[in-house]
Coordinates of C-alpha atoms and ligand atoms in Angstrom, one line a residue:
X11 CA 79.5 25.0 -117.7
X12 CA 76.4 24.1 -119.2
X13 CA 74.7 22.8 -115.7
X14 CA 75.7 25.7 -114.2
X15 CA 74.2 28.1 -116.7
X16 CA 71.7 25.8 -116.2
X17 CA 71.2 26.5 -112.1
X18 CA 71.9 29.9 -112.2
X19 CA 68.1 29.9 -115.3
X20 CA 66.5 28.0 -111.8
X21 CA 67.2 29.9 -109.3
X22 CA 64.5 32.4 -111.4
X23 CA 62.1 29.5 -110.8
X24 CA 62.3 29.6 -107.3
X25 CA 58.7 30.5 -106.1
X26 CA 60.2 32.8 -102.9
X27 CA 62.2 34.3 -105.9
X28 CA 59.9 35.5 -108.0
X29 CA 59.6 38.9 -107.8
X30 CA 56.7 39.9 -109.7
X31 CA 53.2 38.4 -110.6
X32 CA 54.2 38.9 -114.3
X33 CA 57.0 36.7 -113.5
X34 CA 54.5 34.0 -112.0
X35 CA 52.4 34.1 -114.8
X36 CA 54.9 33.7 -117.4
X37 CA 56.5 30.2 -115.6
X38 CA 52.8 28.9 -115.4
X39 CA 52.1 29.4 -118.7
X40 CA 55.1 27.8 -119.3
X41 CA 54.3 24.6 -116.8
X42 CA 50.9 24.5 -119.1
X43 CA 52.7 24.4 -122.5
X44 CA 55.3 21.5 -120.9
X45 CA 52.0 19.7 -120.1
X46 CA 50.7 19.8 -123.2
X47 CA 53.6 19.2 -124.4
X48 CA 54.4 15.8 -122.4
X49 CA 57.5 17.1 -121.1
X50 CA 57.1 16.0 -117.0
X51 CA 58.8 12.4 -116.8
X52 CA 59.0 10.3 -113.5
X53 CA 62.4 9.0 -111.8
X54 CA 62.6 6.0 -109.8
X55 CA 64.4 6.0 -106.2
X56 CA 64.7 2.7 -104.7
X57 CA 63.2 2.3 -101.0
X58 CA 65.6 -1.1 -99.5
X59 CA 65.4 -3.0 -96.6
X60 CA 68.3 -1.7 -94.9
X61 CA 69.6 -5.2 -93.3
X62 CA 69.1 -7.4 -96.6
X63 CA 70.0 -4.1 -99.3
X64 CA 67.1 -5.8 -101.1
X65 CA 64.5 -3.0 -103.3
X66 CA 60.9 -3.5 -102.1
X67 CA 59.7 -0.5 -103.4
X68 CA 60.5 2.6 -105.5
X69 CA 59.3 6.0 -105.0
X70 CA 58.4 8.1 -108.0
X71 CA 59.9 11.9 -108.0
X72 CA 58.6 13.9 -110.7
X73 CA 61.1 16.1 -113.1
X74 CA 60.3 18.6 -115.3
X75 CA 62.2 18.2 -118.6
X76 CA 62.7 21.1 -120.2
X77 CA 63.7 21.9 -123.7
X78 CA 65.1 25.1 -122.3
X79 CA 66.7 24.5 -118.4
X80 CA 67.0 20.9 -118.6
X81 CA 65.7 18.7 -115.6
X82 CA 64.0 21.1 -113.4
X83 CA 63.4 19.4 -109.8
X84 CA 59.9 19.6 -108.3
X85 CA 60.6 22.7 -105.6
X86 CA 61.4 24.6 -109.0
X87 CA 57.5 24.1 -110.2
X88 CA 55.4 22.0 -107.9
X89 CA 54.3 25.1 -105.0
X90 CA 53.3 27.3 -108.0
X91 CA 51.3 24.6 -109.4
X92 CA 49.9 24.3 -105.7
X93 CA 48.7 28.0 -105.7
X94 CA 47.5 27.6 -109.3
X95 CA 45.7 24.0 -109.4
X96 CA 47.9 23.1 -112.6
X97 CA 48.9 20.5 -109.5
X98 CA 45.6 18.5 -110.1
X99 CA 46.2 17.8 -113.5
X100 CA 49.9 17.2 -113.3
X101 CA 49.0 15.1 -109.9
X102 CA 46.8 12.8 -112.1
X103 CA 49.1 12.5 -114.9
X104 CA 51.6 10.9 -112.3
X105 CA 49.3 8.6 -110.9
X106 CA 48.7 7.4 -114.7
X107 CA 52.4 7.0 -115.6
X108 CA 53.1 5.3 -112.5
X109 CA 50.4 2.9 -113.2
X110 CA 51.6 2.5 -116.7
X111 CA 55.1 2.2 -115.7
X112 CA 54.5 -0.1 -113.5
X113 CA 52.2 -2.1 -115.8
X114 CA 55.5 -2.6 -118.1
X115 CA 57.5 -3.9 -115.5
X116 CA 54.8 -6.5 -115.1
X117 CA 54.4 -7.4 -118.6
X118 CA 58.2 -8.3 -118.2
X119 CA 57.3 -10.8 -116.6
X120 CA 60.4 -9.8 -113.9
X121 CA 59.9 -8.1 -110.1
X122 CA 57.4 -5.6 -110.4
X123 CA 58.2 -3.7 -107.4
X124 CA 55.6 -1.5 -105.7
X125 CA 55.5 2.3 -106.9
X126 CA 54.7 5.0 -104.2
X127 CA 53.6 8.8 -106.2
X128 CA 53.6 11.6 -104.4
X129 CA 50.7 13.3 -103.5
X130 CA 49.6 17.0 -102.9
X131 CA 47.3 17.8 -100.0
X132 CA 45.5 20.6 -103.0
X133 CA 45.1 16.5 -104.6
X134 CA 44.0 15.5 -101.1
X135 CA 41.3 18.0 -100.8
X136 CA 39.4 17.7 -103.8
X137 CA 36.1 15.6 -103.1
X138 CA 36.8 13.8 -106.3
X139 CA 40.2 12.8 -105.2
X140 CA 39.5 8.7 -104.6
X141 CA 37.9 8.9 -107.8
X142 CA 41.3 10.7 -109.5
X143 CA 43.0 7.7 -108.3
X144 CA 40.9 5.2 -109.0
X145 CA 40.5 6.0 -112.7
X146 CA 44.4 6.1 -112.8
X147 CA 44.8 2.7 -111.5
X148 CA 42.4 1.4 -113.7
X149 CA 45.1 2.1 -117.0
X150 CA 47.8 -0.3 -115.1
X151 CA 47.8 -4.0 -114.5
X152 CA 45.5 -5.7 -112.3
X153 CA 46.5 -6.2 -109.2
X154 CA 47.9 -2.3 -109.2
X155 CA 51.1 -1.9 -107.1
X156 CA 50.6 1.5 -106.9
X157 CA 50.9 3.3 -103.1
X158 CA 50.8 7.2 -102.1
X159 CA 53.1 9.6 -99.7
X160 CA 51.4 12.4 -98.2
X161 CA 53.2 15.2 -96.1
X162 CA 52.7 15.2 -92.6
X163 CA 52.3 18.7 -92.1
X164 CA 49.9 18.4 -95.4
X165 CA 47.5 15.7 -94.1
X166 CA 46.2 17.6 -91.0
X167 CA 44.0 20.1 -92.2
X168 CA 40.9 18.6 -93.2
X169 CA 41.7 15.2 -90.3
X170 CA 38.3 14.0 -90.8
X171 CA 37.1 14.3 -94.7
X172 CA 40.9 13.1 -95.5
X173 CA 40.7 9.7 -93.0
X174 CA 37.1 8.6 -95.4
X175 CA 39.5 9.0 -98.0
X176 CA 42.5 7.2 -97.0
X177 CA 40.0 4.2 -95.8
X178 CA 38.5 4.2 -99.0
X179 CA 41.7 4.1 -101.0
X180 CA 43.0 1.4 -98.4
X181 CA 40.2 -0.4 -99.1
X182 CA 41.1 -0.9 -102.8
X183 CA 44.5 -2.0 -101.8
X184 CA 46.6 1.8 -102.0
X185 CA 49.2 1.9 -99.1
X186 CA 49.4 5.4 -97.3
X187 CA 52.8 6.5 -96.2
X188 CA 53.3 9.4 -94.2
X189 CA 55.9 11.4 -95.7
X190 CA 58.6 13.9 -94.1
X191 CA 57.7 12.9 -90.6
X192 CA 58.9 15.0 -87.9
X193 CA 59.0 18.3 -89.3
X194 CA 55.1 18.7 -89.0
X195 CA 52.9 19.4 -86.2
X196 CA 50.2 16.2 -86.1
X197 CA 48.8 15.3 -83.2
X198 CA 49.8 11.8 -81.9
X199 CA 46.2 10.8 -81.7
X200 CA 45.5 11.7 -85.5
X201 CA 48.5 10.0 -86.0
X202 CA 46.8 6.7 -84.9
X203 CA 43.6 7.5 -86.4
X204 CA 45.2 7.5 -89.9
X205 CA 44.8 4.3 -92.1
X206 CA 48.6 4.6 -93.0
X207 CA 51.5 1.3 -93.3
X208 CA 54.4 3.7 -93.8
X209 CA 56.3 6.3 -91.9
X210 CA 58.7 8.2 -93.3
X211 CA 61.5 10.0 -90.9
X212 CA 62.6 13.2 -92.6
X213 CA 66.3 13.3 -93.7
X214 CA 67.2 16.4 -91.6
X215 CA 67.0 13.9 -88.3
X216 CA 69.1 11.5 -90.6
X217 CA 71.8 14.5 -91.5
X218 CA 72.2 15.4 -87.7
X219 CA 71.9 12.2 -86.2
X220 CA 75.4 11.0 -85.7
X221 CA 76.2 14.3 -84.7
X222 CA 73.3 15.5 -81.9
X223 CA 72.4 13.3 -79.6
X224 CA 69.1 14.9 -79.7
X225 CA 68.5 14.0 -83.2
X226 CA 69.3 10.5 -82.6
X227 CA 67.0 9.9 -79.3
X228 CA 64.1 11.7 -82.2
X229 CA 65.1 9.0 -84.7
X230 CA 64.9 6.4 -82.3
X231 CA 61.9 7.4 -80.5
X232 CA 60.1 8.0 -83.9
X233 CA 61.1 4.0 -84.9
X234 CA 59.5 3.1 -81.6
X235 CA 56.6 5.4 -82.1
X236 CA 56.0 3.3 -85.6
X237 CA 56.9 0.2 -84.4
X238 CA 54.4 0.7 -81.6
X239 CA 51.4 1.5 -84.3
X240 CA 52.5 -1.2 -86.4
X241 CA 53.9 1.0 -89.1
X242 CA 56.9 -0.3 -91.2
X243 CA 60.0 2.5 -90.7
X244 CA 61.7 4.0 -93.8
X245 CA 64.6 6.6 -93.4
X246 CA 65.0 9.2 -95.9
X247 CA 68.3 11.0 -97.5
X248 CA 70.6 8.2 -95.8
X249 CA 74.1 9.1 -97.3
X250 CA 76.4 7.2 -95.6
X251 CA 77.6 3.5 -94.1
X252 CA 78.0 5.1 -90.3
X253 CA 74.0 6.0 -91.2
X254 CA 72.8 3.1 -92.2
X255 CA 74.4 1.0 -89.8
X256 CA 73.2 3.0 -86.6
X257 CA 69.5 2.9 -88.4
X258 CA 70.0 -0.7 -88.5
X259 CA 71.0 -0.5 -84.6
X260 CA 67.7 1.1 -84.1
X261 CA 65.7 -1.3 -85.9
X262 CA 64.6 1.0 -88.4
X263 CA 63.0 -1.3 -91.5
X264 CA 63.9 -0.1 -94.9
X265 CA 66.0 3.6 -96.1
X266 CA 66.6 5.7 -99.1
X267 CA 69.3 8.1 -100.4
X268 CA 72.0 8.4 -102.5
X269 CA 73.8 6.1 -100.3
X270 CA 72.1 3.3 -102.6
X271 CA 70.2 5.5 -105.3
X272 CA 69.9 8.6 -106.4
X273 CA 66.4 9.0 -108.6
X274 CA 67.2 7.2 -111.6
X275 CA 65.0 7.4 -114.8
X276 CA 62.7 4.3 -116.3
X277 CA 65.3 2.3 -117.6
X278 CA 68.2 2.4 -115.6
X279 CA 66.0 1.6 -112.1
X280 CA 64.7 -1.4 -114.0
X281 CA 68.1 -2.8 -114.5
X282 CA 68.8 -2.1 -111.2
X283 CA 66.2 -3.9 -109.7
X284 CA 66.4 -6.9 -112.3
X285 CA 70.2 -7.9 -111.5
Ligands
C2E16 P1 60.1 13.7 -100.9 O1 58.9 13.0 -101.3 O2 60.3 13.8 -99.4 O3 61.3 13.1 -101.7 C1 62.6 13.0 -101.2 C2 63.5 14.0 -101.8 O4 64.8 13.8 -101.3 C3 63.7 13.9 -103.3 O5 63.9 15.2 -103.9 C4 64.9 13.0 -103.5 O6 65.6 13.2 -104.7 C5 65.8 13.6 -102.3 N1 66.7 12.7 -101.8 C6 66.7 11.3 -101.9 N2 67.8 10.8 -101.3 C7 68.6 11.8 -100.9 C8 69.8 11.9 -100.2 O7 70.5 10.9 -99.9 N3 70.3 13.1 -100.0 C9 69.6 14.3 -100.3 N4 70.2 15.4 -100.0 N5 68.4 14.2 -101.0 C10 67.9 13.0 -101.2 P2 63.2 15.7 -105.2 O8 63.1 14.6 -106.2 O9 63.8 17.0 -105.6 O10 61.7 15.9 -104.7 C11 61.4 16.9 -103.7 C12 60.0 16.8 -103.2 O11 59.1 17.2 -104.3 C13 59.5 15.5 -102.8 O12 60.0 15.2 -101.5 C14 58.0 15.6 -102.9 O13 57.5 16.2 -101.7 C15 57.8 16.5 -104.1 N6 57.4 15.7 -105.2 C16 58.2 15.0 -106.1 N7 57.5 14.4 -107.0 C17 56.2 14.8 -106.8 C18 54.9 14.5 -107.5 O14 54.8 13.8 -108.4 N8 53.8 15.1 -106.9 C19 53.9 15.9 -105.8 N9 52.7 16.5 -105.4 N10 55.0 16.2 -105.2 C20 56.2 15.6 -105.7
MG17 MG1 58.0 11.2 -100.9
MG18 MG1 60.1 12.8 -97.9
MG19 MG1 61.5 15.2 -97.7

């Protein structure tokens, strides 16, 4: 009863929702105090390799732990911190805990998989940005295992400034993965301009696949389209056996969902990954 009390206080928090600039004001006021406050924590979803189930990387998904609502998910806070710029800061405190995060994982002397954040294309934009994520490297362990995801439909505006960037990050070991693909509109040309290791096939092809034949000749055109720029494959949202199996059968490389993990916080994706 609680979580649903719970859902009904979000649905307030939903930026199309908000009715009033009053309204808007009062949740970012809100996302400043939980900043102060250290209230945004990081889960861990695992990225395997679909044929071996093996983790080779996790991707960190940021929550908002409120006092108040609980864990509010990231389309409950993340576009109003978009229009505001809050995102900057709270962008840069992810990079940090990831870093840090992952430098405890190496400490314990176990698998220290490789930790993909999230990144905003207000992040992207900033001239400062390789800078931003340089400095937040710098307070994990050396060598960093930290890589980013970027939003295909995100990464096109500004093709030319955000390429320097990626090189540059690329350059100091950060691997780019293209996020949500599909859903966008990128050219295929920009496409293989971009310095990036990792595509990322939206879940919504993954939902419909077994059921449109359309969807499936996407999925399987978009694994030959990575393939083909030497791009390692992920699937995202993969739910079921029937799914993973036909992803396998198209030679897709690695997936995530709740058919192997949902987001899990610190301490339960450690032991996880350590059995
Ligand atoms: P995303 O990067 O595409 O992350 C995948 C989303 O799908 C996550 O939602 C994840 O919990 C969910 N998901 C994973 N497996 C399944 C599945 O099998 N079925 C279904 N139905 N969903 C699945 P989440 O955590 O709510 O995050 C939503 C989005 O918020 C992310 O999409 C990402 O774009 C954004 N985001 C999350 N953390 C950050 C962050 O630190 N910074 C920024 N800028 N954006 C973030
Ligand atoms: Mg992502
Ligand atoms: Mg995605
Ligand atoms: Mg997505």
């Amino acid at each position: 009863k609680k979580a649903k009390a719970g859902n009904e206080r979000l649905v307030f928090y939903d930026q199309h929702m908000t009715e009033s600039v009053a309204e808007a004001l009062a949740l970012e006021n809100k996302l400043r105090r939980a900043l102060e406050r250290d209230e945004f924590v990081l889960h861990y979803q695992p990225k395997v390799n679909i044929a071996t189930r093996r983790i080779v990387a996790l991707e960190a998904l940021i929550r908002w732990n409120s006092p108040g609502e609980g864990l509010v998910p990231p389309m409950k806070f993340i576009p109003l911190m978009e229009e505001t710029g809050l995102i900057l800061e709270v962008g840069a405190w992810a990079l940090r805990q990831a870093a840090l995060d992952h430098q405890r994982w190496v400490q314990r002397g176990g698998t220290a998989p490789r930790l993909a954040v999230n990144v905003s294309a207000v992040q992207l934009r900033k001239p400062d940005f390789v800078a931003t994520v340089q400095a937040a490297l710098a307070c994990g362990a050396e060598p960093h295992g930290i890589d980013i995801e970027i939003t295909e439909s995100l990464i096109m505006e500004d093709i030319e400034a955000t390429i320097g960037k990626l090189h540059a990050l690329r350059a100091r070991g950060v691997e780019l993965a293209i996020d949500d693909f599909g859903t966008g509109y990128s050219s295929l040309a920009y496409l293989a301009r971009l310095p990036a290791q990792i595509l990322k096939i939206d879940r919504a092809f993954v939902k419909t696949m077994l059921d449109e034949p359309n969807s499936l000749l996407l999925v399987s055109t978009m694994v030959s389209l990575a393939h083909s720029l030497r791009m390692t494959v992920v699937a995202e949202g993969v739910e079921t056996e029937a799914q993973a199996s036909q992803l396998l059968q198209l030679g897709c490389d690695q997936m995530q969902g709740y058919l192997v993990s949902r987001p899990l916080p610190f301490d339960e994706v450690t032991a996880l990954f350590g059995r």
